[in-house]
Tab-separated table of C-alpha atoms in Angstrom:
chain	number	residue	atom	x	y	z
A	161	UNK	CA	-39.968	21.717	18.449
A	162	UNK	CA	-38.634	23.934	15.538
A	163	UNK	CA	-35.887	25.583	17.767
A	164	UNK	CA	-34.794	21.527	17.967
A	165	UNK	CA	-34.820	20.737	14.814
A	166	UNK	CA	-32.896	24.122	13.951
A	167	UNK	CA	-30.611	23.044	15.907
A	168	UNK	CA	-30.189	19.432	14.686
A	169	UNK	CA	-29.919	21.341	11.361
A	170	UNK	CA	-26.858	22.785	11.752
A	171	UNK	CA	-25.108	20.049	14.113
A	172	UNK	CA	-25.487	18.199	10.330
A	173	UNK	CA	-24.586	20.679	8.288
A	174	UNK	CA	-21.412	21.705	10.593
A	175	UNK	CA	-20.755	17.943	10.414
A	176	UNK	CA	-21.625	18.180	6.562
A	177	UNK	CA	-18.922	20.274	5.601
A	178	UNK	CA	-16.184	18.533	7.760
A	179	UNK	CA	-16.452	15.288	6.796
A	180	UNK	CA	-16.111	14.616	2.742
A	181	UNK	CA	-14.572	11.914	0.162
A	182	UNK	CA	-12.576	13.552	-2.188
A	183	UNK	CA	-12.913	10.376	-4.190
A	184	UNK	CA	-16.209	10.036	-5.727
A	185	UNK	CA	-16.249	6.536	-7.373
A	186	UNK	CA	-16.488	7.799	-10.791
A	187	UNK	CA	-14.120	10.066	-11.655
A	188	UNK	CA	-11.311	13.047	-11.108
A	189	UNK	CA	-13.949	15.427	-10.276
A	190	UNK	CA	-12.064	18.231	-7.981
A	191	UNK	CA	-8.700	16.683	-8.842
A	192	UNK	CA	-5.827	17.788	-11.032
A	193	UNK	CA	-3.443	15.922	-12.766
A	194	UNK	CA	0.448	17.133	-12.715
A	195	UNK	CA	2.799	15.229	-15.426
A	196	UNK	CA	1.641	12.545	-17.746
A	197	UNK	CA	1.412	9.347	-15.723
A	198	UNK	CA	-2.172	7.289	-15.840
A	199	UNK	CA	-4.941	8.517	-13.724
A	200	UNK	CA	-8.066	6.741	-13.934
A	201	UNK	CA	-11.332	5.228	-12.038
A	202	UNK	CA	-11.780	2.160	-12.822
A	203	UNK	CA	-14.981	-0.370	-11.208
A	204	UNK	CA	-15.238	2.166	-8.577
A	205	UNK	CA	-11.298	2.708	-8.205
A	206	UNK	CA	-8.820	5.069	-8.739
A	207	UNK	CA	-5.826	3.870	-10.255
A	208	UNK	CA	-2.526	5.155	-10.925
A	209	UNK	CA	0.097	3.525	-12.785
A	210	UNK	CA	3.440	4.673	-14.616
A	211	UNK	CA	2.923	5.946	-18.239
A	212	UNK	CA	5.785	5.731	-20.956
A	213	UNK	CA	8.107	8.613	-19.552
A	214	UNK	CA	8.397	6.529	-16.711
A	215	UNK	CA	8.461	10.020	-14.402
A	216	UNK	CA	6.748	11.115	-10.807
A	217	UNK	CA	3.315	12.076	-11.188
A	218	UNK	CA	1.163	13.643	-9.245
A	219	UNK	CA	-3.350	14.055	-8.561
A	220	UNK	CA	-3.803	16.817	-6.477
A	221	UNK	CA	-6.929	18.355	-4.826
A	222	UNK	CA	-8.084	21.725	-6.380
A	223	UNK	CA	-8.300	22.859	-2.372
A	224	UNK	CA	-6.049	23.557	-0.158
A	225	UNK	CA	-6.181	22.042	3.668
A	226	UNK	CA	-4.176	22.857	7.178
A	227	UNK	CA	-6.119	20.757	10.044
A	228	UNK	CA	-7.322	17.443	9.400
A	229	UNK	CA	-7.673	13.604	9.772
A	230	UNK	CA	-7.084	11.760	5.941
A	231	UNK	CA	-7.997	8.215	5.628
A	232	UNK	CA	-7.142	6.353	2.483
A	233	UNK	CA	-7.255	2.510	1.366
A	234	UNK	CA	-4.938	1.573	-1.409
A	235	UNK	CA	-3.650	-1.681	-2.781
A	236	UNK	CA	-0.386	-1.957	-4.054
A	237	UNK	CA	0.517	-3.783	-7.491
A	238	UNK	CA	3.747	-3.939	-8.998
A	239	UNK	CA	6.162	-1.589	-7.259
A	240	UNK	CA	3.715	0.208	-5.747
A	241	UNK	CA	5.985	2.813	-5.274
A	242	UNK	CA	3.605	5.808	-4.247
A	243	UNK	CA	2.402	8.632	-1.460
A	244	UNK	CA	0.158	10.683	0.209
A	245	UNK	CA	1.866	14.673	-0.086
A	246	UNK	CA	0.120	17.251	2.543
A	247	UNK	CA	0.572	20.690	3.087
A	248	UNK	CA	1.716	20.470	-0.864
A	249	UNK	CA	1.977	22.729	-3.506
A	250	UNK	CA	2.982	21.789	-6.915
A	251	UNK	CA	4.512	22.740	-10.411
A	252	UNK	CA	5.014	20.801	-13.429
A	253	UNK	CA	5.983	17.462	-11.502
A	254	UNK	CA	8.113	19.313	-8.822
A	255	UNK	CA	6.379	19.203	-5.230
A	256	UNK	CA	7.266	20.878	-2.218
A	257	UNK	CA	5.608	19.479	0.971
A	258	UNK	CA	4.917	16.595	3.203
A	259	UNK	CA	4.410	13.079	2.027
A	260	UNK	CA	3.235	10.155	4.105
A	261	UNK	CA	5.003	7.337	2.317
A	262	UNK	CA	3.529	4.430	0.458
A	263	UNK	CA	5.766	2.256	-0.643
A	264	UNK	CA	7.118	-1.529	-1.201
A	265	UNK	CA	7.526	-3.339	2.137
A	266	UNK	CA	10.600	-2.135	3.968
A	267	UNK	CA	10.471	1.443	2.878
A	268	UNK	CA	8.881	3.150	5.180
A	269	UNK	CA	4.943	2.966	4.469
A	270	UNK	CA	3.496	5.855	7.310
A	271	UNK	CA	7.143	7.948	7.576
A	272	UNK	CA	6.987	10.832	6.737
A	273	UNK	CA	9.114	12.550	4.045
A	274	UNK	CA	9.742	16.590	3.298
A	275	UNK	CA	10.145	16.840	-0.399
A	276	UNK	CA	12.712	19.393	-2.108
A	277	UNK	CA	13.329	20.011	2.095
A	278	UNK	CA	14.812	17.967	4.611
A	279	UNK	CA	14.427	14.709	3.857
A	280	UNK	CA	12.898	11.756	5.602
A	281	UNK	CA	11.503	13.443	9.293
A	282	UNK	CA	10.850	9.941	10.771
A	283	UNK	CA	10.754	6.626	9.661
A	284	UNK	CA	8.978	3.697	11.057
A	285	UNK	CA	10.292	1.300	13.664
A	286	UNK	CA	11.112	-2.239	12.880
A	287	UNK	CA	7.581	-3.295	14.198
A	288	UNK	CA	5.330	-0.660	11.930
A	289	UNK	CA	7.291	-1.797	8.911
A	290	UNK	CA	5.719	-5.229	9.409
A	291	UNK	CA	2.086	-3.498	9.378
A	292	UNK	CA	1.708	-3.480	5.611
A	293	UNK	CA	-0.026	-6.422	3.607
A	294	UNK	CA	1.859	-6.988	0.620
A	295	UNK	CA	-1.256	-7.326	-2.414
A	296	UNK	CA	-3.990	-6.431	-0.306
A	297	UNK	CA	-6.002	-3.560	0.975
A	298	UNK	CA	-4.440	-1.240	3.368
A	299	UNK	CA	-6.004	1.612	5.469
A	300	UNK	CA	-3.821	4.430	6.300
A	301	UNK	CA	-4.937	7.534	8.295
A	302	UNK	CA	-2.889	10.855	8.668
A	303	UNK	CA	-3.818	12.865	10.928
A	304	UNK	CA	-2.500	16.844	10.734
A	305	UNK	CA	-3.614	19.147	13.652
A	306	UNK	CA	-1.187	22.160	13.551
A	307	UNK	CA	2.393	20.980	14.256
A	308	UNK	CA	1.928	17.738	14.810
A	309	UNK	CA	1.399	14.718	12.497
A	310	UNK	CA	0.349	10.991	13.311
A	311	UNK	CA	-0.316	8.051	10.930
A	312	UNK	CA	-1.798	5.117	11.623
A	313	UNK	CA	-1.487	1.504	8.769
A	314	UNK	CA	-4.208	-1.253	9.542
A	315	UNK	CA	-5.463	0.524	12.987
A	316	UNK	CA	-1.784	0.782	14.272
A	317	UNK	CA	0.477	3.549	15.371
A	318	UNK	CA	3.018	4.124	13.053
A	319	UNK	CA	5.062	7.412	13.712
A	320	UNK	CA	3.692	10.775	15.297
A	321	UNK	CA	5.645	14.130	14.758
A	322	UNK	CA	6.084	17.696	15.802
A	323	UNK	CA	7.104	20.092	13.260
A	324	UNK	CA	6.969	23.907	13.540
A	325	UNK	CA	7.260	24.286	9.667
A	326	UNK	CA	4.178	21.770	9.398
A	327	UNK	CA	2.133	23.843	11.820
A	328	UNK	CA	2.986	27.026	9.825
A	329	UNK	CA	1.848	25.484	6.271
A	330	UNK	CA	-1.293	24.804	4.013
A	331	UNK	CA	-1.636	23.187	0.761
A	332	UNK	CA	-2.942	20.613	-1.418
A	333	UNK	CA	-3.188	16.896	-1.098
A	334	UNK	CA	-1.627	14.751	-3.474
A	335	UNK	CA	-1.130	10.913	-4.252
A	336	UNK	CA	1.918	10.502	-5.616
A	337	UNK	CA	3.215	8.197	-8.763
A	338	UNK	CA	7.277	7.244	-8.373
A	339	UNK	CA	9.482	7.811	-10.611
A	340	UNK	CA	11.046	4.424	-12.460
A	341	UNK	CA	7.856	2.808	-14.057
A	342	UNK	CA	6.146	0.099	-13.210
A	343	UNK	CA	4.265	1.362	-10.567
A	344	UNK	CA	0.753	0.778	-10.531
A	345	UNK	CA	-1.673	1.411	-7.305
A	346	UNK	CA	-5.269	0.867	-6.470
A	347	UNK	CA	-7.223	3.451	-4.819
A	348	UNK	CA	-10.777	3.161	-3.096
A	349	UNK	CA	-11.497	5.591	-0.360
A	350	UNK	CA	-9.779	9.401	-0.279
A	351	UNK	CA	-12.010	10.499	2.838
A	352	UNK	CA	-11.300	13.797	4.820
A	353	UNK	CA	-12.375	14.905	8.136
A	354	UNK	CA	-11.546	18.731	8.667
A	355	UNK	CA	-10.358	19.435	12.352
């Protein structure tokens, strides 16, 4: 009986450490903040919204990650102009990395984006753009297992990816703020599976 629940022990604590929110409801705990745009919780929420220099902004984990499944929720208010950056690393406000786009409808929420790189990767088809709900809640899971990346908006396929220079990098995530103010975005669950 104690050789069982040894075992059942460490199936939980394996599962323990794989499986965390980043987000705890309350505040940046874990996070840093890069530039002076808002970042705040707010009724459970993390927000981010333009500040007056009206520049990108960046909250970034304090760890760095290579193989793993990233779900997020997030509701979009006025531009919502925003981003999930993977595989990141950061100074002052300049990233270099991968972002899984958030964005307005039409540009390319679930694309994926190499920042001071190559450029958009892969956009969404004409279908996948149609996945995002304007105003309200929207899941969006990226999924990064060595070279290749998949995202999924509201439990649909949106674009997967091989990459060699993806499957040879590490690095923070990061939710982005656009540049051009007026971007404001809600925030509710930042939850990480490791693979």
């Amino acid at each position: 009986m104690k050789k069982i629940q040894a075992f059942f022990f460490c199936i939980l604590t394996v599962a323990g450490v794989q499986a965390q929110d980043l987000f705890n409801k309350k505040d940046l705990t874990g996070w840093d903040v890069y530039g002076t745009e808002k970042w705040y919780v707010e009724n459970g929420e993390l927000i981010c919204e333009s500040g007056p220099d009206k520049q990108y902004g960046y909250l970034a984990t304090q760890k760095e990650y290579k193989n793993f499944e990233l779900t997020v929720e997030f509701k979009q208010e006025s531009n919502g102009n925003s981003g999930v950056f993977f595989h990141s690393s950061i100074e002052g406000t300049r990233v270099t990395g991968w972002q899984a786009e958030v964005a307005p409808a039409g540009k390319h929420t679930g694309g994926i984006y190499e920042s001071y790189g190559r450029g958009w990767l892969i956009q969404p088809d004409a279908q996948a753009e149609k996945l995002l709900k304007e105003g309200q809640w929207n899941k969006m899971v990226v999924r990064v297992e060595n070279d290749q990346v998949t995202t999924h908006l509201n439990g649909h396929p949106v674009v997967i990816l091989k990459d060699d220079k993806i499957g040879a990098s590490s690095g923070k995530i990061a939710l982005q703020i656009h540049d051009g103010g007026g971007v404001k975005v809600r925030w509710r669950k930042v939850h990480l599976k490791a693979l």
